[in-house]
Short mmCIF file of C-alpha atoms in Angstrom, two decimals:
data_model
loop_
_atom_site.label_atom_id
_atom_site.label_comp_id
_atom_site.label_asym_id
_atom_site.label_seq_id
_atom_site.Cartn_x
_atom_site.Cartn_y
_atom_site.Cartn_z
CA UNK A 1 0.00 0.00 0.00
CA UNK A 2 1.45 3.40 -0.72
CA UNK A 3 0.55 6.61 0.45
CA UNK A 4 -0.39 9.60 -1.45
CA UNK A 5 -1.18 12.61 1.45
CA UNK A 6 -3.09 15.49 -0.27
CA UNK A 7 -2.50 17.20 2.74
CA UNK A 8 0.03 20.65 3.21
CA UNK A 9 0.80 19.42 7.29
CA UNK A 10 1.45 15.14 7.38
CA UNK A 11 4.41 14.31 9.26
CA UNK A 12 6.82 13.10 6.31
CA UNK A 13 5.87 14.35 3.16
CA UNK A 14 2.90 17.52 4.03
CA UNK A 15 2.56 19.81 1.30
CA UNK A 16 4.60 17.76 -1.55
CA UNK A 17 1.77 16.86 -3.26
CA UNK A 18 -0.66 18.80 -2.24
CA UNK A 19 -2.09 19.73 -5.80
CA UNK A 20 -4.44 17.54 -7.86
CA UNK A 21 -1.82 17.15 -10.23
CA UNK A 22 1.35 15.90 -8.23
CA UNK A 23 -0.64 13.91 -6.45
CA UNK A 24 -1.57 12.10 -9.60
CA UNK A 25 1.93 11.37 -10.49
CA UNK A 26 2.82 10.64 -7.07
CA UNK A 27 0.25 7.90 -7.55
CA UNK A 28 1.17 6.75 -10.79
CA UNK A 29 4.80 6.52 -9.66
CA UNK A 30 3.86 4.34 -6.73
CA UNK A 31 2.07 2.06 -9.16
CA UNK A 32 4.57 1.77 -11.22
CA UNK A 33 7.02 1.50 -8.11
CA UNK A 34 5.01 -1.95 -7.05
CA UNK A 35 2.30 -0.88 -4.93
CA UNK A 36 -1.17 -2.71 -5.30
CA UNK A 37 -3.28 -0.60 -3.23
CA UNK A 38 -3.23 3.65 -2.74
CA UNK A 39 -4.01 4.87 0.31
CA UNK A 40 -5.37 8.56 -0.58
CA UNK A 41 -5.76 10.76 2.78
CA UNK A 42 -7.29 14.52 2.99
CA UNK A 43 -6.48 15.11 6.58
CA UNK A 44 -3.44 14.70 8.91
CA UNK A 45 -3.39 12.82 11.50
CA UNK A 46 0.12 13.29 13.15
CA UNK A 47 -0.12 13.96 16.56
CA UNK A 48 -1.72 17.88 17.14
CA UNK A 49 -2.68 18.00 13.85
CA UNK A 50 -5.26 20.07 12.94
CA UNK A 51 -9.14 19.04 11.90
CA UNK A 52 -10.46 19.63 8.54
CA UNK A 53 -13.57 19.69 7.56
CA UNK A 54 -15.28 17.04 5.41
CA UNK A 55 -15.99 19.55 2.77
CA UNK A 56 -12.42 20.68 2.52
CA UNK A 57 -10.89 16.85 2.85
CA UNK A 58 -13.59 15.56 0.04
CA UNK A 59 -12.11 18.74 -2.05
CA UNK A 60 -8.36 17.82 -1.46
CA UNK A 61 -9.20 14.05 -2.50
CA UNK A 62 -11.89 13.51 -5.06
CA UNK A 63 -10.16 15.05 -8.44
CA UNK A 64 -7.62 12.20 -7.05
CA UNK A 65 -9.17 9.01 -6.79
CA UNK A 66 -10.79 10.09 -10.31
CA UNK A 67 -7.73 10.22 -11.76
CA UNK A 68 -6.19 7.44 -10.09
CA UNK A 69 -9.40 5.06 -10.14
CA UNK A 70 -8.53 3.06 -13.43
CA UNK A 71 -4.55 3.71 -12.73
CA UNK A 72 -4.27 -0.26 -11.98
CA UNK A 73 -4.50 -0.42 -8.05
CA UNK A 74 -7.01 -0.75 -5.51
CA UNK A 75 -8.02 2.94 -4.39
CA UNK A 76 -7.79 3.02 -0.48
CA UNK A 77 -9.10 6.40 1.07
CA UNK A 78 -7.55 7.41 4.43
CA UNK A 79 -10.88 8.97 6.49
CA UNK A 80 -12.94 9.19 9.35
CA UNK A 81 -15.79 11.06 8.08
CA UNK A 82 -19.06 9.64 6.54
CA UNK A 83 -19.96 11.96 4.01
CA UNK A 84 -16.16 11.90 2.78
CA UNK A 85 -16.40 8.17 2.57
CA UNK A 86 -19.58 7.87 0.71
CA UNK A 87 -18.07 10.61 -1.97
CA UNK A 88 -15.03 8.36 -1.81
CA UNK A 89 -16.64 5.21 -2.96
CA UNK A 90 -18.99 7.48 -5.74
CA UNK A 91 -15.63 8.50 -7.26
CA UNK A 92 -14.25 5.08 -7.45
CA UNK A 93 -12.43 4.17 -4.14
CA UNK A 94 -12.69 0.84 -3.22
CA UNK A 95 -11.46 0.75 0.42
CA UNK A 96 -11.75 3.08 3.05
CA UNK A 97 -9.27 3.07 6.24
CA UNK A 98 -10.41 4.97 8.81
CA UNK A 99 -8.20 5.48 12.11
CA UNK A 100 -11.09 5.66 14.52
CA UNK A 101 -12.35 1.92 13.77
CA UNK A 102 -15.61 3.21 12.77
CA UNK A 103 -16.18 5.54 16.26
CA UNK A 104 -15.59 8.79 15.22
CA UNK A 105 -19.24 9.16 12.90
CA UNK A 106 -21.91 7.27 13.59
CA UNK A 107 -23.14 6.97 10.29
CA UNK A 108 -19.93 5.28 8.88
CA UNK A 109 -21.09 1.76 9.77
CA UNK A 110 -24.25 2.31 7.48
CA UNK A 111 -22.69 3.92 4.80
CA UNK A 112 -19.86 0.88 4.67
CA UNK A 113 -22.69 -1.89 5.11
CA UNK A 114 -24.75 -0.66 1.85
CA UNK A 115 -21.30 -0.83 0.04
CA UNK A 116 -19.15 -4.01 -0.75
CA UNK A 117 -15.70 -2.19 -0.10
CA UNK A 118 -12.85 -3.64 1.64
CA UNK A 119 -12.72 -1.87 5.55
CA UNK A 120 -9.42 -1.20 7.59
CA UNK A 121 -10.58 -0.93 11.66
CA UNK A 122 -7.41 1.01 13.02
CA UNK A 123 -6.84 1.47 16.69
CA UNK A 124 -6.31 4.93 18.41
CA UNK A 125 -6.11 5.94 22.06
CA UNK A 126 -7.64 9.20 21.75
CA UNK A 127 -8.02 11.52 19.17
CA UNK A 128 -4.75 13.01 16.45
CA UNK A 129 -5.06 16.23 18.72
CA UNK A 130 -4.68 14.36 22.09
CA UNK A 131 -3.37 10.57 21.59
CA UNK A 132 0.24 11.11 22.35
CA UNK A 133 -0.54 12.72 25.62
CA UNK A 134 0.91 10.41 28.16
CA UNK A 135 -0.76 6.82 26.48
CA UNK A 136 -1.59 4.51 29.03
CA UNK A 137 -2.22 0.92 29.12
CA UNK A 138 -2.01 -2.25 31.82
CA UNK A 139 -1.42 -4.67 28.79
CA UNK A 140 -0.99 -2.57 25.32
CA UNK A 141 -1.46 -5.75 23.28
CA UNK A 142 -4.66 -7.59 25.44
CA UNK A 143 -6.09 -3.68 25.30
CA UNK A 144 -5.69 -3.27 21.23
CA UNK A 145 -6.94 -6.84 20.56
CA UNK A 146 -9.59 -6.59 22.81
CA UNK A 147 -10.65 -3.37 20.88
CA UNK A 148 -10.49 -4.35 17.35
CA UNK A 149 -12.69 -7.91 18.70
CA UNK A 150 -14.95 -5.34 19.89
CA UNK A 151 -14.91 -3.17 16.60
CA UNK A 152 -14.85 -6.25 13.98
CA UNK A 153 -18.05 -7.97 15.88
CA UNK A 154 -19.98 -4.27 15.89
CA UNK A 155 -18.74 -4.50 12.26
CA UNK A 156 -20.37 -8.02 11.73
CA UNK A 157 -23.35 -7.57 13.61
CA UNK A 158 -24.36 -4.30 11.64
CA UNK A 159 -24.33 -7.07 8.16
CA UNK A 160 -20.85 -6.04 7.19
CA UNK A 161 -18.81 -9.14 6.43
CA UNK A 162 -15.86 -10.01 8.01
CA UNK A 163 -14.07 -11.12 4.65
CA UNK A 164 -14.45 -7.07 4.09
CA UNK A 165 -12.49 -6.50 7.38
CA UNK A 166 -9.08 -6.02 8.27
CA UNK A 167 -7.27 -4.60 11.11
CA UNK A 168 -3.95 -2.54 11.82
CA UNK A 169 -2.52 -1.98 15.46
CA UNK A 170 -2.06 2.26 15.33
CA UNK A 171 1.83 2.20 15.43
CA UNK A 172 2.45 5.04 16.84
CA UNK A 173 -1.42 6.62 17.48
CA UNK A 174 -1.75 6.94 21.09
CA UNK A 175 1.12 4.84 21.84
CA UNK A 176 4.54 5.32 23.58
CA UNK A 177 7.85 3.78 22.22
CA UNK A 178 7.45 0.67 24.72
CA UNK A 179 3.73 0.36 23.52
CA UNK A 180 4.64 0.33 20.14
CA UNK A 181 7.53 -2.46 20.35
CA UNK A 182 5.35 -5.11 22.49
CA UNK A 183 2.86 -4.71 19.78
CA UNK A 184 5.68 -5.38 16.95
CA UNK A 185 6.73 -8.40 19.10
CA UNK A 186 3.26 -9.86 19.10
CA UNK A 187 1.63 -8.80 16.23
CA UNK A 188 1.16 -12.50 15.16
CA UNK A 189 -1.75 -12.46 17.82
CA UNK A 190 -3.63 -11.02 16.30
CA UNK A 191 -3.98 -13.26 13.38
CA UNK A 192 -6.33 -15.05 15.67
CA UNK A 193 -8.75 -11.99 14.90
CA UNK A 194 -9.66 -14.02 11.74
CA UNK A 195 -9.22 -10.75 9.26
CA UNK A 196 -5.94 -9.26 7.37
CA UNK A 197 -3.35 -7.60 8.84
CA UNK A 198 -2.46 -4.29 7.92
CA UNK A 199 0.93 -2.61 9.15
CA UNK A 200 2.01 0.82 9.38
CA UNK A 201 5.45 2.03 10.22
CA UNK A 202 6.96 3.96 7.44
CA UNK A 203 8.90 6.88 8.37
CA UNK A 204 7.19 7.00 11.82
CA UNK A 205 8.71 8.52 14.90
CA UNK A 206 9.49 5.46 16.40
CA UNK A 207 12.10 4.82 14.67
CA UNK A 208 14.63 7.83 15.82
CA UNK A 209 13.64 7.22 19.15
CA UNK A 210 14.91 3.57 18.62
CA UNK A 211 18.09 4.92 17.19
CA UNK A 212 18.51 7.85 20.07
CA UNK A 213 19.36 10.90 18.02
CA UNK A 214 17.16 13.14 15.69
CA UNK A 215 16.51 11.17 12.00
CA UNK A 216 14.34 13.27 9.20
CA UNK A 217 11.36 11.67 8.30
CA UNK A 218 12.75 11.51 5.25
CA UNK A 219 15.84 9.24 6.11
CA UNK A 220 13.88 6.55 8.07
CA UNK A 221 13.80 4.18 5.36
CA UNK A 222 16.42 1.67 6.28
CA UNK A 223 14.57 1.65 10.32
CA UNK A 224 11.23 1.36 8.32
CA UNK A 225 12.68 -1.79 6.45
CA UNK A 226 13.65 -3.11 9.77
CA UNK A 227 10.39 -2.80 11.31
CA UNK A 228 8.67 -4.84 8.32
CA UNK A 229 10.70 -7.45 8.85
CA UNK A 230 8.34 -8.21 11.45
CA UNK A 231 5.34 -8.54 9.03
CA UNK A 232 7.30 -11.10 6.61
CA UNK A 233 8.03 -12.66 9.64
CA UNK A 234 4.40 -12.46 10.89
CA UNK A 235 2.68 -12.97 7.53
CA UNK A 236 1.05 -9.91 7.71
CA UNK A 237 -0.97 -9.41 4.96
CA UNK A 238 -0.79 -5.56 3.78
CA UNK A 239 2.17 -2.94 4.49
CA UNK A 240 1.56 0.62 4.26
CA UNK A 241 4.77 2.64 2.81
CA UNK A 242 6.36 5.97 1.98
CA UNK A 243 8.95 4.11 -0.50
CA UNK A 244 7.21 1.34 -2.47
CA UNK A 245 10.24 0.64 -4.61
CA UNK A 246 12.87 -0.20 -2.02
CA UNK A 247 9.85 -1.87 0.44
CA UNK A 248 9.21 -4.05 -2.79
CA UNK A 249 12.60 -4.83 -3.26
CA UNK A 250 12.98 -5.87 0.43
CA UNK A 251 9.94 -7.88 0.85
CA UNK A 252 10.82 -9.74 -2.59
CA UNK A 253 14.49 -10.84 -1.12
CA UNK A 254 12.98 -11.43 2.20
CA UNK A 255 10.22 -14.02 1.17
CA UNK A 256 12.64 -15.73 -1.07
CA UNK A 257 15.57 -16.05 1.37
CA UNK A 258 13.93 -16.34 4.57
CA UNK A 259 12.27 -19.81 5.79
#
């Protein structure tokens, strides 16, 4: 999965492709780079960001997934939002990954059941503006599985099938640095959820604070490869990326010379 942020404030890449038009390429590139699936998002959601409004994230994202909706790859859209989500399927999306699991609009859990999209159920303590504001857990992983059981069976009891699910852990959303490595140590638990497996780690903030010493977003790639080497080791099903060509590269050698 690789990202395309039509945003001017994400954490690694805000503002680079912020037009319609780079966007575009910067989608095309990733396709041609490897990536199967686009994750399209209108809205950051670093820590402190700041909220936009569904009007303003559906105009950031739409002329997008229309121009990238018959580019070869499954069109993800990266929202919490209803409204933006129905527009999103209109216009051709075919997934939608929303951080809150389906909590932060009501509505989202009929809009998704009367489509036949695939559904990413992401966990967050908190919300972008407050989740990194001293995190807190007794048992990180029992807490985050116990969450996303809760999330996928509100998901299945509302007629949404759980062949349309999958799940990802929220490195790094609400999370501390000790959080964040007990759930890479365990994340084969949570195969016993009975959905995919989505994992994000590119560039994220984790990784400097592994290393000890201030690392650009930018130049996180080689601690990002590290980090996946937990979900060929895992068998996790979908990786979301910054750098499509070199995590392609890596997951190709790794699968082949790994048992």
């Amino acid at each position: 999965m690789g990202i395309v942020n039509v945003t001017p404030d994400s954490f690694s890449d805000g503002g680079k492709f912020a037009s319609t038009d780079t966007a575009i390429q910067h989608g095309l590139q990733l396709i041609a780079e490897g990536a199967d699936i686009l994750d399209i998002g209108g809205e950051s959601t670093r820590p402190s960001s700041v909220v936009v409004s569904p009007d303003e994230e559906q105009r950031r994202i739409l002329p997008v997934i229309e121009g990238l909706r018959n580019a070869g790859a499954l069109i993800s859209v990266d929202t919490r939002n209803a409204s933006t989500m129905t527009a999103a399927l209109k216009a051709g999306a075919g997934m939608i990954n929303d951080i809150s699991a389906l909590t932060h609009d009501k509505e989202s859990i009929n809009v998704l059941r009367d489509s036949d999209c695939r559904i990413c159920l992401m966990h967050m303590q908190g919300t972008p503006q407050t989740m990194q504001v001293n995190p807190h857990y007794n048992d990180v992983v029992a807490e985050v599985y116990r969450f996303l059981e809760e999330r996928i069976q509100a998901c299945v009891e509302a007629e949404i099938a759980k062949d349309r699910l999958m799940i990802d852990v929220g490195i790094g959303f609400g999370k501390t640095l000790d959080h964040n490595l007990a759930l890479l140590k365990n994340m084969s638990k949570f195969h016993d959820l009975g959905v995919d497996i989505l994992l994000g780690v590119s560039r994220k903030r984790f990784i400097e604070q592994i290393c000890g010493r201030d690392i650009a977003a930018e130049d996180r790639l080689a601690g990002s490869l590290a980090a996946l080497a937990h979900a060929c080791r895992d068998h996790l099903q979908i990786v979301r990326v910054h750098d499509v060509a070199a995590t392609r590269q890596f997951i190709d050698v790794i699968q082949k010379t790994c048992v």
